[in-house]
Amino acid sequence: MWDYEKRLQYPVNIKTPNAKLAQYIISQYGGPDGEIGASMRYLSQRYASPYREVSALLTDIGTEELGHFEMVATIVHQLTRNLSMEEIEKSGLGPYYIDHTLGIWPQAAGGIPFNACEFQSKGDVITDLVEDLAAEQKARTTYDNILRVIDDPDVADPIRFLRQREIVHFQRFGEGLRRVQEDLDPKNFYQFNPGFDRCMK
Amino acid sequence: MTCEQKKLLHEISILSFTVIELTLFLDSHPCNQEAMRHFDYYNRIKKEKCEEYANMFGPLTLNQAKGRSQEFLWTMQPWPWEGGCE
């Protein structure tokens, strides 16, 4: 069960629209390394983790990612507020506008719709945590790429916050992986799957 | 949004961020006594600030929403994505 808080995790107050930038940043809403993929990944993976600490990380980080999903949507929404038809066409937002007007829809920068194939839930806690570590780094790289094309400090500020969170999550998932490996045979971590084979712990 | 409301919301953001950071740390270090002490402290003052905010400006969560006023504030207070256009 979840509660909604009627506030953003970090403030977003963009005064100048920029339709070009919105088309890049929407990738972190519904792209291959975006926030909805991150949230769905962690919230789906947690059931197969036989470690309370790892399930807690997946729950709390997956929940925080939903807050990031809302922040990215807010950035895209504010970047596309009050656009003229001319700005929409000139910026290349035309095809998106035809299908969604200025509604927020999860897609990658290249227009590919969000798809659950962006992530795995493998039912093996080592496999899943290694994917999660990579996912945080991929999102961090995407935010680095986005920061190179931003010149509005109102946009850069919340994007820097989101980038920083990827690094903290990477650290915590690394600790989760170490916790799992502590309980396993150091000569062969893969002897059995602690979430499937019955000889756990 | 008044200056006073912005200031209080900013304080809540900072406290809430601190609580999230401590939560994630405690997820991977559930026996760390020092982090639990910090968690209790910041979680308590976060709750107090949120109550103060709700009483002055309207609810941030449904738990804080009240039915007796001119209009249902949960519904009519600005949504979080409305910033930047004042």
Short mmCIF file of C-alpha atoms in Angstrom, two decimals:
data_model
loop_
_atom_site.label_atom_id
_atom_site.label_comp_id
_atom_site.label_asym_id
_atom_site.label_seq_id
_atom_site.Cartn_x
_atom_site.Cartn_y
_atom_site.Cartn_z
CA MET A 1 0.00 0.00 0.00
CA TRP A 2 1.17 3.52 -0.72
CA ASP A 3 0.41 7.03 0.51
CA TYR A 4 0.69 10.04 -1.76
CA GLU A 5 2.36 13.23 -0.56
CA LYS A 6 1.19 16.32 -2.40
CA ARG A 7 4.70 17.73 -2.95
CA LEU A 8 7.76 16.93 -5.09
CA GLN A 9 10.80 15.23 -3.57
CA TYR A 10 12.87 18.17 -4.84
CA PRO A 11 11.37 21.43 -6.16
CA VAL A 12 10.91 22.04 -9.90
CA ASN A 13 10.14 25.62 -10.97
CA ILE A 14 10.89 26.13 -14.68
CA LYS A 15 9.94 29.51 -16.09
CA THR A 16 11.10 29.21 -19.72
CA PRO A 17 9.60 26.52 -21.99
CA ASN A 18 11.98 24.51 -24.16
CA ALA A 19 10.31 21.87 -26.33
CA LYS A 20 13.61 20.49 -27.65
CA LEU A 21 14.91 19.81 -24.15
CA ALA A 22 11.57 18.26 -23.12
CA GLN A 23 11.97 15.66 -25.89
CA TYR A 24 15.37 14.65 -24.49
CA ILE A 25 14.35 14.62 -20.84
CA ILE A 26 11.19 12.54 -21.45
CA SER A 27 13.57 9.59 -21.86
CA GLN A 28 14.02 9.58 -18.11
CA TYR A 29 10.23 9.28 -17.80
CA GLY A 30 9.66 6.29 -20.08
CA GLY A 31 12.96 5.47 -21.78
CA PRO A 32 15.19 2.39 -21.41
CA ASP A 33 16.88 3.75 -18.27
CA GLY A 34 14.01 5.94 -17.09
CA GLU A 35 12.36 6.26 -13.71
CA ILE A 36 9.26 4.16 -14.42
CA GLY A 37 11.46 1.25 -15.51
CA ALA A 38 13.52 1.65 -12.35
CA SER A 39 10.47 1.71 -10.09
CA MET A 40 8.72 -1.24 -11.78
CA ARG A 41 11.98 -3.23 -11.74
CA TYR A 42 12.59 -2.87 -8.00
CA LEU A 43 8.97 -3.15 -6.92
CA SER A 44 8.62 -6.33 -9.03
CA GLN A 45 11.89 -7.93 -7.95
CA ARG A 46 11.35 -7.64 -4.18
CA TYR A 47 9.02 -10.66 -3.82
CA ALA A 48 11.72 -13.16 -4.82
CA SER A 49 14.32 -11.83 -2.38
CA PRO A 50 14.70 -14.08 0.67
CA TYR A 51 16.63 -11.31 2.47
CA ARG A 52 14.62 -8.72 4.41
CA GLU A 53 17.35 -6.11 3.92
CA VAL A 54 17.25 -6.49 0.13
CA SER A 55 13.42 -6.47 0.03
CA ALA A 56 13.55 -3.27 2.11
CA LEU A 57 16.00 -1.63 -0.31
CA LEU A 58 13.88 -2.66 -3.31
CA THR A 59 10.71 -1.33 -1.64
CA ASP A 60 12.13 1.98 -0.46
CA ILE A 61 14.22 2.71 -3.56
CA GLY A 62 11.31 1.61 -5.82
CA THR A 63 9.09 4.04 -3.92
CA GLU A 64 11.62 6.88 -4.20
CA GLU A 65 11.79 6.22 -7.97
CA LEU A 66 8.04 6.89 -8.18
CA GLY A 67 8.80 10.30 -6.72
CA HIS A 68 11.47 10.77 -9.40
CA PHE A 69 8.96 9.68 -12.06
CA GLU A 70 6.77 12.55 -10.87
CA MET A 71 9.71 15.00 -10.88
CA VAL A 72 10.66 14.12 -14.48
CA ALA A 73 7.01 14.47 -15.59
CA THR A 74 6.91 17.87 -13.89
CA ILE A 75 10.07 18.97 -15.74
CA VAL A 76 8.63 17.86 -19.10
CA HIS A 77 5.25 19.44 -18.32
CA GLN A 78 6.80 22.79 -17.35
CA LEU A 79 9.13 22.75 -20.40
CA THR A 80 6.13 22.31 -22.71
CA ARG A 81 3.73 24.79 -21.05
CA ASN A 82 2.32 27.60 -23.23
CA LEU A 83 4.04 26.53 -26.46
CA SER A 84 2.92 28.11 -29.73
CA MET A 85 2.13 25.91 -32.76
CA GLU A 86 5.22 27.37 -34.42
CA GLU A 87 7.47 26.37 -31.50
CA ILE A 88 5.96 22.87 -31.48
CA GLU A 89 6.67 22.37 -35.17
CA LYS A 90 10.12 24.00 -35.20
CA SER A 91 11.37 22.05 -32.17
CA GLY A 92 10.42 18.67 -33.64
CA LEU A 93 7.70 18.06 -31.04
CA GLY A 94 5.12 17.80 -33.86
CA PRO A 95 4.78 14.00 -34.00
CA TYR A 96 4.42 13.78 -30.19
CA TYR A 97 1.86 16.62 -30.26
CA ILE A 98 -0.25 14.79 -32.84
CA ASP A 99 -0.62 11.74 -30.60
CA HIS A 100 -0.60 13.27 -27.11
CA THR A 101 -1.12 17.05 -27.47
CA LEU A 102 0.91 18.19 -24.42
CA GLY A 103 -0.10 15.28 -22.20
CA ILE A 104 2.70 13.32 -20.49
CA TRP A 105 3.24 9.85 -21.96
CA PRO A 106 6.11 7.42 -21.16
CA GLN A 107 8.41 7.16 -24.14
CA ALA A 108 12.15 7.27 -24.90
CA ALA A 109 13.85 10.32 -26.45
CA GLY A 110 13.61 8.55 -29.83
CA GLY A 111 9.83 8.03 -29.48
CA ILE A 112 9.88 4.33 -28.50
CA PRO A 113 7.07 3.63 -26.00
CA PHE A 114 7.79 2.35 -22.50
CA ASN A 115 7.86 -1.44 -22.37
CA ALA A 116 8.43 -3.90 -19.50
CA CYS A 117 11.22 -5.45 -21.61
CA GLU A 118 13.39 -2.53 -20.42
CA PHE A 119 13.94 -4.51 -17.21
CA GLN A 120 14.10 -7.98 -15.75
CA SER A 121 12.76 -9.67 -12.68
CA LYS A 122 14.73 -12.87 -12.72
CA GLY A 123 13.82 -14.51 -9.41
CA ASP A 124 17.48 -14.78 -8.42
CA VAL A 125 18.64 -12.18 -5.94
CA ILE A 126 22.26 -11.99 -7.18
CA THR A 127 21.15 -11.66 -10.82
CA ASP A 128 18.56 -9.02 -9.90
CA LEU A 129 20.94 -6.95 -7.75
CA VAL A 130 23.62 -6.96 -10.47
CA GLU A 131 20.99 -5.67 -12.91
CA ASP A 132 19.99 -3.01 -10.37
CA LEU A 133 23.59 -1.82 -10.01
CA ALA A 134 23.88 -1.53 -13.81
CA ALA A 135 20.50 0.22 -14.01
CA GLU A 136 21.60 2.94 -11.59
CA GLN A 137 24.78 3.54 -13.61
CA LYS A 138 22.87 3.64 -16.92
CA ALA A 139 20.47 6.21 -15.49
CA ARG A 140 23.43 8.22 -14.14
CA THR A 141 25.01 8.25 -17.62
CA THR A 142 21.71 9.40 -19.16
CA TYR A 143 21.51 12.26 -16.65
CA ASP A 144 25.13 13.17 -17.51
CA ASN A 145 24.15 13.25 -21.21
CA ILE A 146 21.12 15.38 -20.42
CA LEU A 147 23.20 17.82 -18.33
CA ARG A 148 25.49 18.44 -21.33
CA VAL A 149 22.57 19.81 -23.38
CA ILE A 150 20.98 21.99 -20.66
CA ASP A 151 21.77 25.68 -20.30
CA ASP A 152 18.82 26.67 -18.07
CA PRO A 153 19.78 26.47 -14.36
CA ASP A 154 16.09 25.91 -13.44
CA VAL A 155 16.28 22.60 -15.35
CA ALA A 156 19.85 21.63 -14.45
CA ASP A 157 19.22 21.90 -10.69
CA PRO A 158 16.58 19.13 -10.32
CA ILE A 159 18.40 16.99 -12.92
CA ARG A 160 21.58 17.17 -10.79
CA PHE A 161 19.55 16.06 -7.79
CA LEU A 162 18.20 13.05 -9.73
CA ARG A 163 21.70 12.16 -10.97
CA GLN A 164 23.02 12.21 -7.43
CA ARG A 165 20.31 9.80 -6.26
CA GLU A 166 21.47 7.21 -8.82
CA ILE A 167 24.87 7.20 -7.14
CA VAL A 168 23.41 6.74 -3.64
CA HIS A 169 21.15 3.90 -4.85
CA PHE A 170 24.14 2.21 -6.52
CA GLN A 171 25.97 2.32 -3.18
CA ARG A 172 23.02 0.83 -1.26
CA PHE A 173 22.44 -1.95 -3.82
CA GLY A 174 26.16 -2.78 -3.56
CA GLU A 175 25.70 -3.21 0.18
CA GLY A 176 22.64 -5.39 -0.47
CA LEU A 177 24.69 -7.65 -2.75
CA ARG A 178 27.41 -7.92 -0.11
CA ARG A 179 24.75 -8.89 2.46
CA VAL A 180 23.53 -11.74 0.19
CA GLN A 181 27.04 -12.98 -0.51
CA GLU A 182 27.88 -13.05 3.22
CA ASP A 183 25.44 -15.94 3.63
CA LEU A 184 26.63 -17.91 0.62
CA ASP A 185 29.62 -20.16 0.01
CA PRO A 186 32.42 -17.72 -0.99
CA LYS A 187 33.91 -20.44 -3.21
CA ASN A 188 30.69 -20.70 -5.21
CA PHE A 189 28.02 -18.02 -4.81
CA TYR A 190 25.95 -19.71 -7.50
CA GLN A 191 25.69 -23.19 -5.96
CA PHE A 192 21.97 -22.62 -5.42
CA ASN A 193 19.45 -19.82 -5.87
CA PRO A 194 18.52 -18.67 -2.35
CA GLY A 195 15.13 -17.49 -3.63
CA PHE A 196 14.23 -20.79 -5.28
CA ASP A 197 16.13 -23.78 -3.96
CA ARG A 198 14.95 -24.82 -0.50
CA CYS A 199 18.38 -24.97 1.18
CA MET A 200 18.42 -21.24 1.89
CA LYS A 201 20.26 -19.63 4.80
CA MET B 1 2.34 30.37 -2.69
CA THR B 2 3.46 32.80 0.03
CA CYS B 3 7.10 33.13 1.15
CA GLU B 4 6.17 31.59 4.48
CA GLN B 5 4.56 28.56 2.81
CA LYS B 6 7.57 28.11 0.50
CA LYS B 7 9.96 28.29 3.45
CA LEU B 8 8.07 25.66 5.44
CA LEU B 9 7.77 23.38 2.40
CA HIS B 10 11.51 23.75 1.83
CA GLU B 11 12.20 22.71 5.44
CA ILE B 12 9.90 19.69 4.97
CA SER B 13 11.79 18.73 1.78
CA ILE B 14 15.10 18.84 3.64
CA LEU B 15 13.79 16.82 6.61
CA SER B 16 12.04 14.32 4.37
CA PHE B 17 15.21 13.87 2.29
CA THR B 18 17.17 13.21 5.49
CA VAL B 19 14.61 10.59 6.56
CA ILE B 20 14.78 8.85 3.15
CA GLU B 21 18.59 8.80 3.25
CA LEU B 22 18.54 7.31 6.78
CA THR B 23 15.90 4.77 5.73
CA LEU B 24 17.98 3.51 2.80
CA PHE B 25 21.07 3.35 5.01
CA LEU B 26 19.15 1.40 7.67
CA ASP B 27 17.82 -0.99 5.00
CA SER B 28 21.38 -2.18 4.44
CA HIS B 29 22.60 -1.53 8.04
CA PRO B 30 19.55 -2.49 10.18
CA CYS B 31 21.60 -2.81 13.40
CA ASN B 32 23.27 0.60 13.26
CA GLN B 33 22.24 2.26 16.55
CA GLU B 34 23.55 5.70 15.61
CA ALA B 35 21.54 5.76 12.36
CA MET B 36 18.40 4.64 14.28
CA ARG B 37 18.87 7.52 16.73
CA HIS B 38 19.17 9.96 13.83
CA PHE B 39 16.15 8.35 12.16
CA ASP B 40 13.96 8.81 15.26
CA TYR B 41 15.08 12.42 15.67
CA TYR B 42 14.56 13.57 12.07
CA ASN B 43 11.39 11.54 11.58
CA ARG B 44 9.88 13.19 14.66
CA ILE B 45 10.68 16.75 13.58
CA LYS B 46 9.56 15.96 10.01
CA LYS B 47 6.15 14.87 11.37
CA GLU B 48 5.91 18.03 13.49
CA LYS B 49 6.72 20.28 10.52
CA CYS B 50 4.21 18.44 8.31
CA GLU B 51 1.49 18.94 10.97
CA GLU B 52 2.39 22.63 11.21
CA TYR B 53 2.22 22.95 7.41
CA ALA B 54 -1.13 21.13 7.22
CA ASN B 55 -2.67 23.36 9.88
CA MET B 56 -1.49 26.55 8.16
CA PHE B 57 -1.77 25.78 4.45
CA GLY B 58 -3.63 22.51 3.88
CA PRO B 59 -2.84 18.79 3.90
CA LEU B 60 0.18 17.17 2.24
CA THR B 61 -1.29 13.69 2.79
CA LEU B 62 -4.85 12.35 3.10
CA ASN B 63 -4.08 11.54 6.76
CA GLN B 64 -3.98 15.27 7.41
CA ALA B 65 -7.06 16.18 5.35
CA LYS B 66 -10.04 17.66 7.20
CA GLY B 67 -13.65 17.81 5.99
CA ARG B 68 -14.74 20.96 7.77
CA SER B 69 -13.89 24.01 5.69
CA GLN B 70 -15.31 25.97 2.76
CA GLU B 71 -13.83 23.57 0.24
CA PHE B 72 -11.94 20.28 0.48
CA LEU B 73 -8.36 21.54 0.61
CA TRP B 74 -6.82 18.22 -0.44
CA THR B 75 -8.51 18.74 -3.80
CA MET B 76 -8.19 22.48 -4.21
CA GLN B 77 -4.61 23.16 -3.03
CA PRO B 78 -2.15 23.46 -5.98
CA TRP B 79 -0.68 20.28 -7.46
CA PRO B 80 3.10 19.82 -7.13
CA TRP B 81 3.75 20.27 -10.87
CA GLU B 82 2.16 23.73 -10.97
CA GLY B 83 5.37 25.54 -9.93
CA GLY B 84 7.34 28.06 -11.98
CA CYS B 85 4.43 30.02 -13.48
CA GLU B 86 3.74 32.61 -10.76
#
